[in-house]
Each structure stands twice: as C-alpha cells, then as structure tokens.
CSV table of C-alpha atoms in Angstrom, one decimal:
chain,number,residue,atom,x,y,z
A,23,UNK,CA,220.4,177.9,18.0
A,24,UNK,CA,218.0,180.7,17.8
A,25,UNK,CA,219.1,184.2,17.8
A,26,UNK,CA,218.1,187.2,19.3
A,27,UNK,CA,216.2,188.3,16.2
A,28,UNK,CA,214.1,185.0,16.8
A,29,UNK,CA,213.7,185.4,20.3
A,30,UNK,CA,211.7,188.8,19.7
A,31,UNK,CA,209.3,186.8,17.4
A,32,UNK,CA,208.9,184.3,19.4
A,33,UNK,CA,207.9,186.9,22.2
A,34,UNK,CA,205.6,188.7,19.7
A,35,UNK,CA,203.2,185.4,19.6
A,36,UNK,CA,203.4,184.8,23.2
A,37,UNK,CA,202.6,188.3,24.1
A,38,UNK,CA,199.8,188.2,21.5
A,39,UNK,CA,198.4,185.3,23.8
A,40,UNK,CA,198.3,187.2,26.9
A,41,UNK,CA,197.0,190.4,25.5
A,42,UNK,CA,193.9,188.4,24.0
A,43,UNK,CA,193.4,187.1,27.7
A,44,UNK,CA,194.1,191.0,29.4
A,45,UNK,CA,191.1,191.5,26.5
A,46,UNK,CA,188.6,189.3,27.1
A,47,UNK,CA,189.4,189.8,31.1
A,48,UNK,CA,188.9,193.5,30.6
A,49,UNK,CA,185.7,193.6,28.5
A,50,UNK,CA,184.0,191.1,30.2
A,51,UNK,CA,184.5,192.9,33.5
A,52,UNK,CA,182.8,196.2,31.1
A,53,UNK,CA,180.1,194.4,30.3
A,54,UNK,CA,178.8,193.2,33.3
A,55,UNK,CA,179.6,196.4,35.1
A,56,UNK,CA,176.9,198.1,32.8
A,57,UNK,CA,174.2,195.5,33.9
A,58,UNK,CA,172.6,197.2,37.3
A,59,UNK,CA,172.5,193.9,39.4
A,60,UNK,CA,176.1,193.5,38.9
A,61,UNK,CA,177.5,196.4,40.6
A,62,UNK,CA,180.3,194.5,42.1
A,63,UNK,CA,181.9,193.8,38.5
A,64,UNK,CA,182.0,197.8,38.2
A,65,UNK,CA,183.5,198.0,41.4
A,66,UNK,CA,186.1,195.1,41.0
A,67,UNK,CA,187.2,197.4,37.2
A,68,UNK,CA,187.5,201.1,39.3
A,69,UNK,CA,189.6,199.4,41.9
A,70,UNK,CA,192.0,197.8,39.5
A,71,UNK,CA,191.8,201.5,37.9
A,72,UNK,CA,192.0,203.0,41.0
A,73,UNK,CA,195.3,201.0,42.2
A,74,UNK,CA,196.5,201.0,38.2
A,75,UNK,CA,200.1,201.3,39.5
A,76,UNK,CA,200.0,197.9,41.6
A,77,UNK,CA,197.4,196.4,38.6
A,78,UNK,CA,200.5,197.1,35.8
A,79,UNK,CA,202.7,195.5,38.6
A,80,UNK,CA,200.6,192.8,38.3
A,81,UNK,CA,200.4,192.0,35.3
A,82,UNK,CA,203.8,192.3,34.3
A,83,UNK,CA,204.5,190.0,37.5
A,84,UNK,CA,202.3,187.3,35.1
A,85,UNK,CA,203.8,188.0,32.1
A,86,UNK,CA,207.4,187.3,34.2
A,87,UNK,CA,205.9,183.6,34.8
A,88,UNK,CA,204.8,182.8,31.8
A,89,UNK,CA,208.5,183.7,30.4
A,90,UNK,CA,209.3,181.4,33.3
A,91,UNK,CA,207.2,178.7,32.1
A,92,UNK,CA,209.1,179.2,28.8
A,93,UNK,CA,212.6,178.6,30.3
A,94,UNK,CA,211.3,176.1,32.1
A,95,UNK,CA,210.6,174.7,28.7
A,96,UNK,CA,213.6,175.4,27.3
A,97,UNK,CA,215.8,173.5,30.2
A,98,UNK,CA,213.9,170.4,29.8
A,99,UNK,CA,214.5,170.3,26.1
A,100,UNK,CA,218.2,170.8,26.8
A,101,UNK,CA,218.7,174.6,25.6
A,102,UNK,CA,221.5,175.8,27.7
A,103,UNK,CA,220.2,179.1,29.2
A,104,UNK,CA,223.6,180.7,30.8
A,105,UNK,CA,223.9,181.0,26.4
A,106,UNK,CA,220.5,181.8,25.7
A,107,UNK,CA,219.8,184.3,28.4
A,108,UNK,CA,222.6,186.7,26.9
A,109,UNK,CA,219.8,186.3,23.6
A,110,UNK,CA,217.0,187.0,25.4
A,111,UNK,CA,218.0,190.2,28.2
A,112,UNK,CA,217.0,193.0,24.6
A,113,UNK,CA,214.0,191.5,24.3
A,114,UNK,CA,212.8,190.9,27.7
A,115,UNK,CA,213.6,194.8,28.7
A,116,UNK,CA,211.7,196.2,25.7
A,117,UNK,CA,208.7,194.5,26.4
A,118,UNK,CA,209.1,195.0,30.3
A,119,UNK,CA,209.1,198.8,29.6
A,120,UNK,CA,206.4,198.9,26.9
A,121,UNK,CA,204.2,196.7,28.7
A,122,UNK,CA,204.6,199.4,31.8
A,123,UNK,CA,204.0,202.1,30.4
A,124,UNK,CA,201.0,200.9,28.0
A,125,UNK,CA,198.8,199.3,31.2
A,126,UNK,CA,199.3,202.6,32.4
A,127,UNK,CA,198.4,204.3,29.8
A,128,UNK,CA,195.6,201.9,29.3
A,129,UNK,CA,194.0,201.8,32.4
A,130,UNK,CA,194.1,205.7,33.2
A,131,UNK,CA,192.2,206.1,29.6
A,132,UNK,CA,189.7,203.3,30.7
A,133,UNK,CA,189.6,204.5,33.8
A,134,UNK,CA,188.3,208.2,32.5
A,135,UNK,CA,186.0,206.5,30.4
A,136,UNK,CA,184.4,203.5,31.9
A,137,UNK,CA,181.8,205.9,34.0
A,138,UNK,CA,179.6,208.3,32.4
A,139,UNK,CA,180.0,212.2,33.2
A,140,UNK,CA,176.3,213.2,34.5
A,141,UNK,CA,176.4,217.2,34.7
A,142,UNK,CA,172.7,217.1,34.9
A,143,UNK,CA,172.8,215.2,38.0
A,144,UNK,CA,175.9,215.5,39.1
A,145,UNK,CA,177.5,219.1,38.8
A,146,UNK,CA,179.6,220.5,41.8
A,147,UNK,CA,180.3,223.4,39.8
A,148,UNK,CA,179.2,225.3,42.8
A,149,UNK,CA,180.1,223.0,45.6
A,150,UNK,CA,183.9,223.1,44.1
A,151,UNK,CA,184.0,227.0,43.2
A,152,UNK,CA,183.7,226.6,39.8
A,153,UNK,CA,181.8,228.8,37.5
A,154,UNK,CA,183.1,232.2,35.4
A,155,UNK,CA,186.2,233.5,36.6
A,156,UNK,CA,188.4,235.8,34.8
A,157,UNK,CA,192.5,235.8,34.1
A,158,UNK,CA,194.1,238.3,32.8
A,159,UNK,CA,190.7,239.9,31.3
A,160,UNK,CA,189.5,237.0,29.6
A,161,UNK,CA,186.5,235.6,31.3
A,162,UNK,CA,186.8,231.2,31.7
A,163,UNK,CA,183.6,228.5,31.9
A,164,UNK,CA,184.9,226.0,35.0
A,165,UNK,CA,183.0,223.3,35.2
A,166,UNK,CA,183.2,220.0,37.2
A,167,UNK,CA,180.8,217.1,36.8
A,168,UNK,CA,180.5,213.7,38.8
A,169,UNK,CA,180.3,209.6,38.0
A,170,UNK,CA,177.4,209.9,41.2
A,171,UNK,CA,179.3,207.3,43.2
A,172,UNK,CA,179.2,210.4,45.5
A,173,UNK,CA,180.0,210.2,49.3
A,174,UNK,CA,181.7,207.0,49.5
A,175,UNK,CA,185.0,205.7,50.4
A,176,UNK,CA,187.0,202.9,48.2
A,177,UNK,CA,186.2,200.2,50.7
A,178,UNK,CA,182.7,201.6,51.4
A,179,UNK,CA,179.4,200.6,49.5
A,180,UNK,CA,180.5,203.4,46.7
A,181,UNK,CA,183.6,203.8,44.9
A,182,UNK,CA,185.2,207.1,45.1
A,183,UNK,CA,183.5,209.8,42.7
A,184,UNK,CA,185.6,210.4,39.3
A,185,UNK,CA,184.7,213.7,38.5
A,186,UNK,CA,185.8,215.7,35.2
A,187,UNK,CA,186.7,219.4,34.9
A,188,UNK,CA,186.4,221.2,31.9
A,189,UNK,CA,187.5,225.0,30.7
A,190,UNK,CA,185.8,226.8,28.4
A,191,UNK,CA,186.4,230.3,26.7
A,192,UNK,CA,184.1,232.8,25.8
A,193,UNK,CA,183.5,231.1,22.7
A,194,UNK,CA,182.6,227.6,23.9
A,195,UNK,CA,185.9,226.3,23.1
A,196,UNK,CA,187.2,223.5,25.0
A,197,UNK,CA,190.1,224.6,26.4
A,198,UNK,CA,191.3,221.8,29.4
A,199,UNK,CA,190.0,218.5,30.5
A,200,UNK,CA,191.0,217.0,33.4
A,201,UNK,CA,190.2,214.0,35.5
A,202,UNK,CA,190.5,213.0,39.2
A,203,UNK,CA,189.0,211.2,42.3
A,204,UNK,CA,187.1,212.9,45.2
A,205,UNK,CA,186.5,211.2,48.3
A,206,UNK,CA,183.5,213.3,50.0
A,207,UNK,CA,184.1,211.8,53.4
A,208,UNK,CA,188.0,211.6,53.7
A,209,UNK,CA,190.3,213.5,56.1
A,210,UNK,CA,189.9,216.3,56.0
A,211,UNK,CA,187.4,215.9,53.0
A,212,UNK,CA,188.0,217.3,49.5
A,213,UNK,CA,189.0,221.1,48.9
A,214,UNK,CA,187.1,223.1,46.6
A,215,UNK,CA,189.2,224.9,43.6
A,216,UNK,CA,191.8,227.4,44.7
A,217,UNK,CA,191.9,230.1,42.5
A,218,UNK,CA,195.3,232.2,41.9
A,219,UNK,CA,195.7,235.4,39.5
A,220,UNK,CA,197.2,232.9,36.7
A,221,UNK,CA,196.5,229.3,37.7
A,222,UNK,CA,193.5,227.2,39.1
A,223,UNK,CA,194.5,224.4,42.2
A,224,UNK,CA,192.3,221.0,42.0
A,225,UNK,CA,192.4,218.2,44.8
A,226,UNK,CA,193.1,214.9,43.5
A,227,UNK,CA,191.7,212.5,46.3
A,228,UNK,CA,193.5,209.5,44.7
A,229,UNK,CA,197.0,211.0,44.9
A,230,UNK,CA,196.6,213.0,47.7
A,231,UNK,CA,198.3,215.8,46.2
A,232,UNK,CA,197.0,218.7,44.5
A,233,UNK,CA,197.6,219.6,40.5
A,234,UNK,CA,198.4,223.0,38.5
A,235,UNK,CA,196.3,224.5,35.9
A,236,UNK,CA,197.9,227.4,34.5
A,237,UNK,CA,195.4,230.3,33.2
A,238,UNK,CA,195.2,231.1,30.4
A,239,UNK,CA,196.0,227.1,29.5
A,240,UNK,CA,198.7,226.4,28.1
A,241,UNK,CA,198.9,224.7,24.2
A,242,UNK,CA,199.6,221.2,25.7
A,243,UNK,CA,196.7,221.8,27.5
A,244,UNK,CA,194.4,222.4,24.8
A,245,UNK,CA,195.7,219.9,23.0
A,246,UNK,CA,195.3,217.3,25.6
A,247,UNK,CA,191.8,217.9,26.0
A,248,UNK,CA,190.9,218.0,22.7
A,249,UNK,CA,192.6,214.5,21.4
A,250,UNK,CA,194.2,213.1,24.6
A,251,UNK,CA,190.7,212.1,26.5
C-alpha cells in the first residue's frame, strides 16, 4: 500500500496540474484586460483581487474536489480509505495551508501590480493631504497616485480606484509603499490623510478600516517598500 511519503508525491503532480490551469486562467484574464475593447476581462481580474479572501476560498474549495475525485478513484479500485485516510490527513493539511496563504499572497501582489500607477494623471496628492510634512524635524515627500478607475463603485461601470502612496526623505529615498482601494462615492466617501505628530492615518475603502504609518517609518517599513512590492 502506499505510504504517506507516496501520498505527498502523488499530491505534488496533481497539484502541478491545477497550478498550470490557476496559470493559464490567470494570464489569459491579463492579457485580454490590457486590450481596450475588453474592459470586462480587467474588471472580472480586480474583482477576483478585490474579494481575494472568497477567491483563495475558492480555489481551495476546487482543489477539495479534485482530491475528491481522487478518492473517488481510489474506492472504486478497492483501496480501503478508513486506512488510507490516516496516510493522507499530513499531506492534505500542508497543502491546505500553503495553498491559503500563497493565493493570498499571490493575488494581493497581482492585485498591486496589474494596474499602472499614473501620477501624471492621476495624483491626489492634494485632494488626500499629501505633500511635505515634517516629524520630528525631518521634512517627508507624501505622495498618492491613482489606477484612473476614479469615481466608481465595485458594481458601477468603474472598479474602485487602487491608488499607491509613497514616502520619500529629503534625499529621494523611498522610504514606504503602500497600497489600497478608494471608493470616491461611498458612504461617507474617502477621508483624506490624518496626520499625527509621529504617524500618518490612510483610508482603505476595501477594508473599511483605517491603517498606521508610523513616522519616521519604521525598518520593516523600508524594507517592505523597497523588495516587498
């Protein structure tokens, strides 16, 4: 009978299968989202960004049948599964976990990345209170730029506006990078910055909670922004 050891392989080369298929899915949906007249393949990609939580769900609700498939497989070949489970319960739990956490890792990185920052056309330095402000005697860059899917709602004609904020030092060095949804005409619409003595306060429309940036930034911070994104 196979043992556990065999089981993992085995779920290596399955997994391998659906990974090429999360793939393909994934860049095709890319591709056409870049071709104008094919706006709603853009919008189908943000929404299974925007909702990544219930899109890892997802997926790791297919992966569940297709091990189902397998023990279906299994029972008609006349493998015992009350002896096999016992086998299979270390690998199915490691690759439960990783799969979780690596959609969402995935899809918050694609997510930052599959619209193009536009601070020519789209800077709400201004409109959010960014611009020079100073902690502690050191004088900071704020910046905040849009996607331009401005002034729409997620079921509306746009996609809620992904925006990045960026810190800066005197000396041009990028110091924080963060990204996060605004929804212009939500209740009761998006807050500019709130700034503190030592910390900055940025909206995030998709959470609907507000986020921390402690001034000056801290080293995980800096290092976030500078290999993280």
């Amino acid at each position: 009978m196979p043992s556990t050891r065999k089981y993992f392989i085995w779920s290596i080369k399955n997994l391998a299968i659906i990974l090429i298929f999360i793939i393909i899915a994934t860049s095709g949906l890319l591709a056409l989202s870049q071709i104008g007249k094919l706006q709603l393949a853009g919008k189908i990609l943000f929404l299974l960004f925007y909702f990544k939580e219930y899109t890892a769900l997802g997926i790791i609700f297919i992966i569940l049948i297709f091990f189902a498939y397998k023990a279906h497989i299994f029972n008609t070949k006349g493998i015992d599964l009350r002896e096999e489970f016992p086998k299979m319960i270390p690998t199915v739990i490691f690759w439960l976990a990783f799969s979780f956490f690596s959609i969402l890792l995935i899809t918050n990185y694609l997510a930052a990345n599959s619209r193009k920052f536009d601070c020519s056309k789209y800077d709400y330095t201004n409109e959010l209170n960014g611009g020079i402000k100073e902690f502690r005697n050191q004088k900071y860059a704020i910046k905040i730029c849009g996607s331009g899917t401005s002034h729409g709602g997620i079921l509306s004609d746009d996609a809620p506006d992904l925006a990045e904020l960026t810190i800066t030092n005197e000396q041009g060095e990028l110091l924080v990078k963060r990204h996060y949804v605004i929804v212009w005409d939500g209740k009761p619409g998006h807050e500019p910055l709130v700034i503190g003595n030592d910390r900055i306060i940025y909206q995030d429309d998709e959470e609907q909670e507000d986020h921390i940036i402690e001034m000056p930034p801290s080293l995980i911070d800096r290092l976030k922004a500078k290999y993280l994104f």
